[in-house]
Short mmCIF file of C-alpha atoms in Angstrom, two decimals:
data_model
loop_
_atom_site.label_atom_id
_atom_site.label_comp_id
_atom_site.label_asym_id
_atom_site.label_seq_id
_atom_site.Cartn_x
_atom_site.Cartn_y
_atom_site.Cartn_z
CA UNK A 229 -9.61 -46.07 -0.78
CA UNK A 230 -11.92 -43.68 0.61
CA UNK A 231 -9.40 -41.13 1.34
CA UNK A 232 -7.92 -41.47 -2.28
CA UNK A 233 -11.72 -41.11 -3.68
CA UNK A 234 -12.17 -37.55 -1.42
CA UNK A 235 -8.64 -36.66 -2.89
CA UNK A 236 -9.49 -36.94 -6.83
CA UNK A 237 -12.70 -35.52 -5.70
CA UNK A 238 -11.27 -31.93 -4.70
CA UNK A 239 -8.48 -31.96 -7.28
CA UNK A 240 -11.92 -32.48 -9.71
CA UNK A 241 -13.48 -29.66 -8.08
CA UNK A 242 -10.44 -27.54 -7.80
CA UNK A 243 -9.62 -27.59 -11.74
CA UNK A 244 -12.03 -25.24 -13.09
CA UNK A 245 -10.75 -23.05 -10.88
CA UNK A 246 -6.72 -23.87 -11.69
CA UNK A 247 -7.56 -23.35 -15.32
CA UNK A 248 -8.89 -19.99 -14.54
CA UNK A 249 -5.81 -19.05 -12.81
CA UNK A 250 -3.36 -20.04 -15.06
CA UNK A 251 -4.99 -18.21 -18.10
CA UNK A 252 -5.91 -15.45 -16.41
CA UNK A 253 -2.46 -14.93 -14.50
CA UNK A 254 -0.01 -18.20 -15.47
CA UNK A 255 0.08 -16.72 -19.35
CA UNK A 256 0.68 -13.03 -18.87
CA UNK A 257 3.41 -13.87 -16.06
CA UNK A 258 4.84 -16.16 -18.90
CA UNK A 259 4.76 -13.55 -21.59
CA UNK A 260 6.47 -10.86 -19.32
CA UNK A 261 9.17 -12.82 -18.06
CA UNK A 262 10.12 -13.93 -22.02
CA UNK A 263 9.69 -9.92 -22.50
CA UNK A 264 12.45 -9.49 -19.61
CA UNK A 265 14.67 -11.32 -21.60
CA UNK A 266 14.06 -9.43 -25.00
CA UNK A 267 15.03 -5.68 -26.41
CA UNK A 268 10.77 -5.59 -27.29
CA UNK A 269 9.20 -2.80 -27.99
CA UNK A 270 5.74 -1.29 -27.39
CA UNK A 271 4.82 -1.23 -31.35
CA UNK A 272 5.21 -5.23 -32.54
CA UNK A 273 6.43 -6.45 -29.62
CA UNK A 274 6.88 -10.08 -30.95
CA UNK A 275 8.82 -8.70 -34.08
CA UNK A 276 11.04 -6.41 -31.97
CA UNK A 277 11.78 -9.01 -29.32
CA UNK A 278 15.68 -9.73 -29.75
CA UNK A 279 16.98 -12.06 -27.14
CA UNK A 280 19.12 -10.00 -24.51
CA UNK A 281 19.65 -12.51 -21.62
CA UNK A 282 19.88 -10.64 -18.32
CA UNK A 283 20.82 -7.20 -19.77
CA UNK A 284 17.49 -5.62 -18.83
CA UNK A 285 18.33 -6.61 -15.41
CA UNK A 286 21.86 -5.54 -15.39
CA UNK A 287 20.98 -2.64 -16.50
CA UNK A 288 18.02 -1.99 -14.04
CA UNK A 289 20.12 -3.02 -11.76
CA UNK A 290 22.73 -0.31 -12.03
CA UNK A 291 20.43 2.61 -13.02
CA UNK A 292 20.63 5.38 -10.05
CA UNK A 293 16.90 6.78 -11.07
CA UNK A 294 15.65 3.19 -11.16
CA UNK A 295 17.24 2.90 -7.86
CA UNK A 296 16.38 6.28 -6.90
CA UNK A 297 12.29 5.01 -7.65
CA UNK A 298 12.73 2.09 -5.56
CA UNK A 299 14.05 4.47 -2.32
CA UNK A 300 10.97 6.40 -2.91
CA UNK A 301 8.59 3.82 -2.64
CA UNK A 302 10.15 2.35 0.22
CA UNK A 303 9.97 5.35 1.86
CA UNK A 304 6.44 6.07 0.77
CA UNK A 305 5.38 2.62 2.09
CA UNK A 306 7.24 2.93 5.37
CA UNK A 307 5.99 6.20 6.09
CA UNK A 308 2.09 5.86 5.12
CA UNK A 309 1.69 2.54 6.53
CA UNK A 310 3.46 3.15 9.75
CA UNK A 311 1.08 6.39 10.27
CA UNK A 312 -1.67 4.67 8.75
CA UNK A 313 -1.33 1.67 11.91
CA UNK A 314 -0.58 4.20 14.70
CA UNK A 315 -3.62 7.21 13.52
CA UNK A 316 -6.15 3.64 12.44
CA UNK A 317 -5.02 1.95 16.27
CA UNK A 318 -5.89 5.45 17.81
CA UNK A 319 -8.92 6.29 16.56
CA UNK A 320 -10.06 2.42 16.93
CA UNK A 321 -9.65 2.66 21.03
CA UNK A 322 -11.22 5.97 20.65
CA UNK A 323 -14.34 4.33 18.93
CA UNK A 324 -14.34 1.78 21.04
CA UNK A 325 -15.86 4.11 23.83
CA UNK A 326 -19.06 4.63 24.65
CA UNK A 327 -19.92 8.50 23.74
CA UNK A 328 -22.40 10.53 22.38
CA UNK A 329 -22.34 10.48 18.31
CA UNK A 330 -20.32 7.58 18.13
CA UNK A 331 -22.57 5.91 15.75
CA UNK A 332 -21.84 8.91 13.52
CA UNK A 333 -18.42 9.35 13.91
CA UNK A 334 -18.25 5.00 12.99
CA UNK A 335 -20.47 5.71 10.18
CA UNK A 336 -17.91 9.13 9.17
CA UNK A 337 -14.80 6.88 9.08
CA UNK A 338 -15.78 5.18 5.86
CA UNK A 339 -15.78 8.58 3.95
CA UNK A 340 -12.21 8.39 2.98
CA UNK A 341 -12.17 5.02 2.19
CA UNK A 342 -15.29 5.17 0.20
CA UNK A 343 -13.85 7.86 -2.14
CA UNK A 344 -12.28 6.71 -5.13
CA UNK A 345 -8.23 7.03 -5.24
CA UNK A 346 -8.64 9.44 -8.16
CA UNK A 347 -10.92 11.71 -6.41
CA UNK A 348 -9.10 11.43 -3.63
CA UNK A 349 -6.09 12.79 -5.61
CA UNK A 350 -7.76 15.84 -7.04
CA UNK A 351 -9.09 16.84 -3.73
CA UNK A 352 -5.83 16.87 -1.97
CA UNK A 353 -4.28 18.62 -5.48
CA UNK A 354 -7.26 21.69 -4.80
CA UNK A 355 -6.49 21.61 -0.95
CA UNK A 356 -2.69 21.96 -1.71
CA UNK A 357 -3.43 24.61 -4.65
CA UNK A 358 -0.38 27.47 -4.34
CA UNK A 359 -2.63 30.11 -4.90
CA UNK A 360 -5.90 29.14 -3.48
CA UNK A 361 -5.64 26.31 -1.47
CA UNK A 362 -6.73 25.29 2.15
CA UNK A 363 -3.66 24.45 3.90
CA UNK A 364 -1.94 27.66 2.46
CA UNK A 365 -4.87 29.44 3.96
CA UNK A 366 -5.08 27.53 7.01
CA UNK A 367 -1.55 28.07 7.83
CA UNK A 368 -1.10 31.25 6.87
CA UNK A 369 -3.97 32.87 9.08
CA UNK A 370 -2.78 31.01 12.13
CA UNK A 371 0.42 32.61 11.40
CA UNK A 372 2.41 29.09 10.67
CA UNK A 373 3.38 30.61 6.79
CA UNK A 374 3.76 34.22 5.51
CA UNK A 375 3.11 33.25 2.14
CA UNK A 376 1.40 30.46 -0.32
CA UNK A 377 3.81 28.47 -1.19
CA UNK A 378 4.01 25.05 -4.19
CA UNK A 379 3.26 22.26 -1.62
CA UNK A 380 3.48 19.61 -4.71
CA UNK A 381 5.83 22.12 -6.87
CA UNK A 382 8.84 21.29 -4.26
CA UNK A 383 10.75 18.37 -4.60
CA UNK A 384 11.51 18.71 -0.28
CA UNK A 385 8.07 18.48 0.20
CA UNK A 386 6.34 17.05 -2.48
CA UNK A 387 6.32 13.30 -1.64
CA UNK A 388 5.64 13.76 2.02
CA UNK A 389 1.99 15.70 0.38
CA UNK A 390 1.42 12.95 -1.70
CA UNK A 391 1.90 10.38 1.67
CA UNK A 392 -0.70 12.69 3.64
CA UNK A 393 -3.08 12.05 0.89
CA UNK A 394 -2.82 8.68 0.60
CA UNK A 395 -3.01 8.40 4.83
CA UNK A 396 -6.12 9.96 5.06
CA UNK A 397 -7.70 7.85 2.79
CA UNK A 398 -6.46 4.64 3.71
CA UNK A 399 -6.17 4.62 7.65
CA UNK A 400 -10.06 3.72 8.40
CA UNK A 401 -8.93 0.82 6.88
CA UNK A 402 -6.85 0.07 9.65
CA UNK A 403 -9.31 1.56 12.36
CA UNK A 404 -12.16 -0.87 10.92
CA UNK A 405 -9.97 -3.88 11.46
CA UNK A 406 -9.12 -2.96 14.61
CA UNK A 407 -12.03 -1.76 15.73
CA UNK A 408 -13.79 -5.12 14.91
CA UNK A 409 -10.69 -6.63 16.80
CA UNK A 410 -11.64 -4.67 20.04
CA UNK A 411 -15.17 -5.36 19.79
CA UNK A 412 -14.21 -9.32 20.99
CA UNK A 413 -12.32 -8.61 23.87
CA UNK A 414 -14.29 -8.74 26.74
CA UNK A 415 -14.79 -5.78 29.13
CA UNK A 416 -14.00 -8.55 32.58
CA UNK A 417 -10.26 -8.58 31.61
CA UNK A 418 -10.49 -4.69 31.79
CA UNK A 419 -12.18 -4.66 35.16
CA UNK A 420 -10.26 -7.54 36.83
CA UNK A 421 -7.01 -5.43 35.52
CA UNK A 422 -7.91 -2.35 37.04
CA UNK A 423 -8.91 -4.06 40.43
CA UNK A 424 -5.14 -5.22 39.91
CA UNK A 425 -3.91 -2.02 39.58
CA UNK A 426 -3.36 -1.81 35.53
CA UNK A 427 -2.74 1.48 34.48
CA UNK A 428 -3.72 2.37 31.00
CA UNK A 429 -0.71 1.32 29.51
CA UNK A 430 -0.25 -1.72 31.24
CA UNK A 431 -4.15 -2.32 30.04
CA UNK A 432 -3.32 -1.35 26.23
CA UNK A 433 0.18 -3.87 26.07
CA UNK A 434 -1.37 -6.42 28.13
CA UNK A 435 -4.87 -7.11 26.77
CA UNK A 436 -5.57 -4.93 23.89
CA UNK A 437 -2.14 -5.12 22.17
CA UNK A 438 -2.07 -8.80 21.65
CA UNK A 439 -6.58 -9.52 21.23
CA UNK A 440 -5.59 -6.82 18.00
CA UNK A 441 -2.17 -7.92 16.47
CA UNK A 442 -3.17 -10.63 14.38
CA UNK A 443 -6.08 -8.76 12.80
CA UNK A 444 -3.42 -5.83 12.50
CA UNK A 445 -0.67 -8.09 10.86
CA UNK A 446 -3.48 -8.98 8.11
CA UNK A 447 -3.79 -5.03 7.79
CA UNK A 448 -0.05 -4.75 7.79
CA UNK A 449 0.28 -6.80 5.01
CA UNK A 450 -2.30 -5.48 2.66
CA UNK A 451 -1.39 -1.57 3.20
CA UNK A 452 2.51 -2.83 2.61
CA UNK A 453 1.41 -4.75 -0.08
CA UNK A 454 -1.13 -1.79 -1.70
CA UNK A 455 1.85 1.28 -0.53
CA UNK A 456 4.73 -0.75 -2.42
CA UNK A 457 3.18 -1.03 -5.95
CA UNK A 458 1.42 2.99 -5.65
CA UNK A 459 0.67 4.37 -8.62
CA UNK A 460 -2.67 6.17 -9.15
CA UNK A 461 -2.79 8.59 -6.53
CA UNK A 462 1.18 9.87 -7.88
CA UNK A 463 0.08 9.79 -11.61
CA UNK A 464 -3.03 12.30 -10.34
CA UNK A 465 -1.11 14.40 -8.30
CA UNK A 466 2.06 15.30 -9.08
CA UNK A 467 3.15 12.57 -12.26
CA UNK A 468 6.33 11.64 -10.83
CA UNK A 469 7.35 15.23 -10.04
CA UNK A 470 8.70 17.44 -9.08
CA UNK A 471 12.16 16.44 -10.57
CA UNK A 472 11.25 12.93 -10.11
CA UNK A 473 10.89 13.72 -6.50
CA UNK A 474 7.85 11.58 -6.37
CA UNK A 475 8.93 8.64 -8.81
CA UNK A 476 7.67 5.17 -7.62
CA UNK A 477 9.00 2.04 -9.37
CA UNK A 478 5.19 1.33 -11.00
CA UNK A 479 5.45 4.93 -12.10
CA UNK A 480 8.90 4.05 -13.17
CA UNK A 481 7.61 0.77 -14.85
CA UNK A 482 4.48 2.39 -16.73
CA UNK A 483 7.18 5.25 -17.83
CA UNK A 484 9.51 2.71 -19.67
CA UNK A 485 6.59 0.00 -21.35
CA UNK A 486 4.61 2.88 -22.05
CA UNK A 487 5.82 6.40 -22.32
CA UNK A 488 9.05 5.20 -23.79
CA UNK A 489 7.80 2.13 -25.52
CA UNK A 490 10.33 -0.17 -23.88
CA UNK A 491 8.43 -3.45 -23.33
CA UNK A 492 11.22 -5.60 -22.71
CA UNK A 493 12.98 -3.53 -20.11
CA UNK A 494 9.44 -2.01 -18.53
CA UNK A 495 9.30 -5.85 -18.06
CA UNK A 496 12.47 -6.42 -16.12
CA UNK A 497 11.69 -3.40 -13.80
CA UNK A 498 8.07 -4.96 -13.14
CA UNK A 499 9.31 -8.52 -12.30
CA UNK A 500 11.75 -7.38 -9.88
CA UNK A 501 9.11 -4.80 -8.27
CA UNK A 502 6.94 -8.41 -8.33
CA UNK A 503 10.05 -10.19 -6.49
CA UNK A 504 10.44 -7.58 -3.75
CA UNK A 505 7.08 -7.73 -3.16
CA UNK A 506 6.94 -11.33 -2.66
CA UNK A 507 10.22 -11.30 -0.32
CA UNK A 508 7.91 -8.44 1.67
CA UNK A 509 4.78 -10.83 1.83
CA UNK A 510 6.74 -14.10 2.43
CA UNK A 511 8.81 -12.18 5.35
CA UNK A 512 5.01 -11.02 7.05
CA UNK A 513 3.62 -14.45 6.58
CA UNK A 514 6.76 -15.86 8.34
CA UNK A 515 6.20 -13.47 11.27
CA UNK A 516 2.19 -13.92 11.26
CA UNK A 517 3.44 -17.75 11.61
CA UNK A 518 5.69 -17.66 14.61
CA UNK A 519 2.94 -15.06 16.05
CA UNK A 520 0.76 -17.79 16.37
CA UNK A 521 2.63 -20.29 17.52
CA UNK A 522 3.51 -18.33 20.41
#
């Protein structure tokens, strides 16, 4: 009886909050999936919406630049995150020493992260400027380029640009984590590992490797997360281009409900970005499981 009384209690407790979600995110899920199914347009949407099954889908499905969008943003997320963990894991241990200025150099490593993403954006646009920018300069007076060149004008180059941007801003992220990670494990395991004859590496994959993963998987899983649905920081810097060069599917997905007006099959592309993501999060929370059950 007791048990049953604590039960309805928390269900009691927990329904504000239910009805909160489902308005706020149960309704508009609702809306877009009936969209999916419809030919709707941006202007009267609910007058436009003609009932087309799973043609938006087909025909997402078989579209090379829709396909092309989704290769991008895989790419983009692979690449950023997997520098983001190594350059945030590195500079972590680093901070983790005991130097002069590292108080500083902690307090430094929220700059980036600080910044908004649109600032961000135009600061890396100025830096890679073809006829005044930093890099070109850089490079060229250490004798790396003869000339200026269109870092976000080439289509060979312009993504991996955008992807340096979006590193530097988003690794501390990843240092922070760890860095709070490393501040738990204690320095006796260190010691009584050297007396043993631990090199460094031994040290790193034996004690610091697995006292940081799971904070790291959490990290994983929010970059991958942030990286696969990237929009802002493209739509500053380069808006898809060069040539589409630098087309993510939300790029691709604001493009068609917005530019083009095409509700109905911007909503088809967005619910099966919102499906891939979900296979991505539901594949990290089954590894984050068997983690700690090992």
């Amino acid at each position: 009886m007791i048990s049953y009384r604590k039960t309805v209690t928390a269900w009691l407790l927990l329904t504000p909050m239910i009805v909160i979600i489902v308005g706020v995110s149960g309704y508009p899920l609702i809306k877009t999936i009936y969209y999916s199914l419809t030919g709707a347009k941006l202007i009267a949407p609910d007058v436009t919406s003609i009932f087309v099954g799973l043609d938006n889908y087909a025909r997402a499905l078989s579209s090379s630049k829709f396909l092309e969008a989704i290769w991008h943003t895989t790419y983009f997320a692979v690449i950023s995150v997997g520098a983001e963990m190594v350059i945030g894991v590195l500079v972590a241990l680093l901070l983790n020493e005991a130097f002069a200025g590292r108080t500083l150099l902690r307090a430094m490593l929220i700059l980036p992260l600080a910044l908004p993403t649109v600032v961000n954006a135009m600061m890396w646009r100025l830096i890679y400027n073809p006829d005044f920018g930093a890099l070109n300069a850089l490079l060229v007076q250490i004798g790396m380029l003869d000339a200026y060149r269109s870092w976000l004008g080439d289509p060979a180059t312009a993504l991996d640009m955008v992807i340096l941007a979006d590193v530097w801003k988003n690794f501390p992220l990843v240092a922070l984590i760890a860095l709070a990670a490393l501040q738990t494990v204690p320095k006796d395991l260190y010691e009584a590992a050297t007396l043993d004859g631990a090199g460094v590496w031994n040290r790193f994959w034996r004690i610091t490797l697995p006292a940081i993963l799971g904070p790291l998987s959490v990290a994983l899983v929010l970059r991958t997360i942030e990286a696969f649905k990237v929009f802002d920081i493209v739509y500053v810097m380069t808006r898809g281009g060069p040539a589409s060069s630098t087309k993510t599917v939300s790029f691709y997905v604001y493009q068609e409900a917005f530019a083009y007006m095409r509700v109905g099959s911007g909503a088809s592309y967005a619910l099966i970005v919102v499906l891939i993501s979900a296979c991505l999060i539901a594949g990290y929370m089954y590894l984050i499981r068997k983690q700690g059950e090992v």
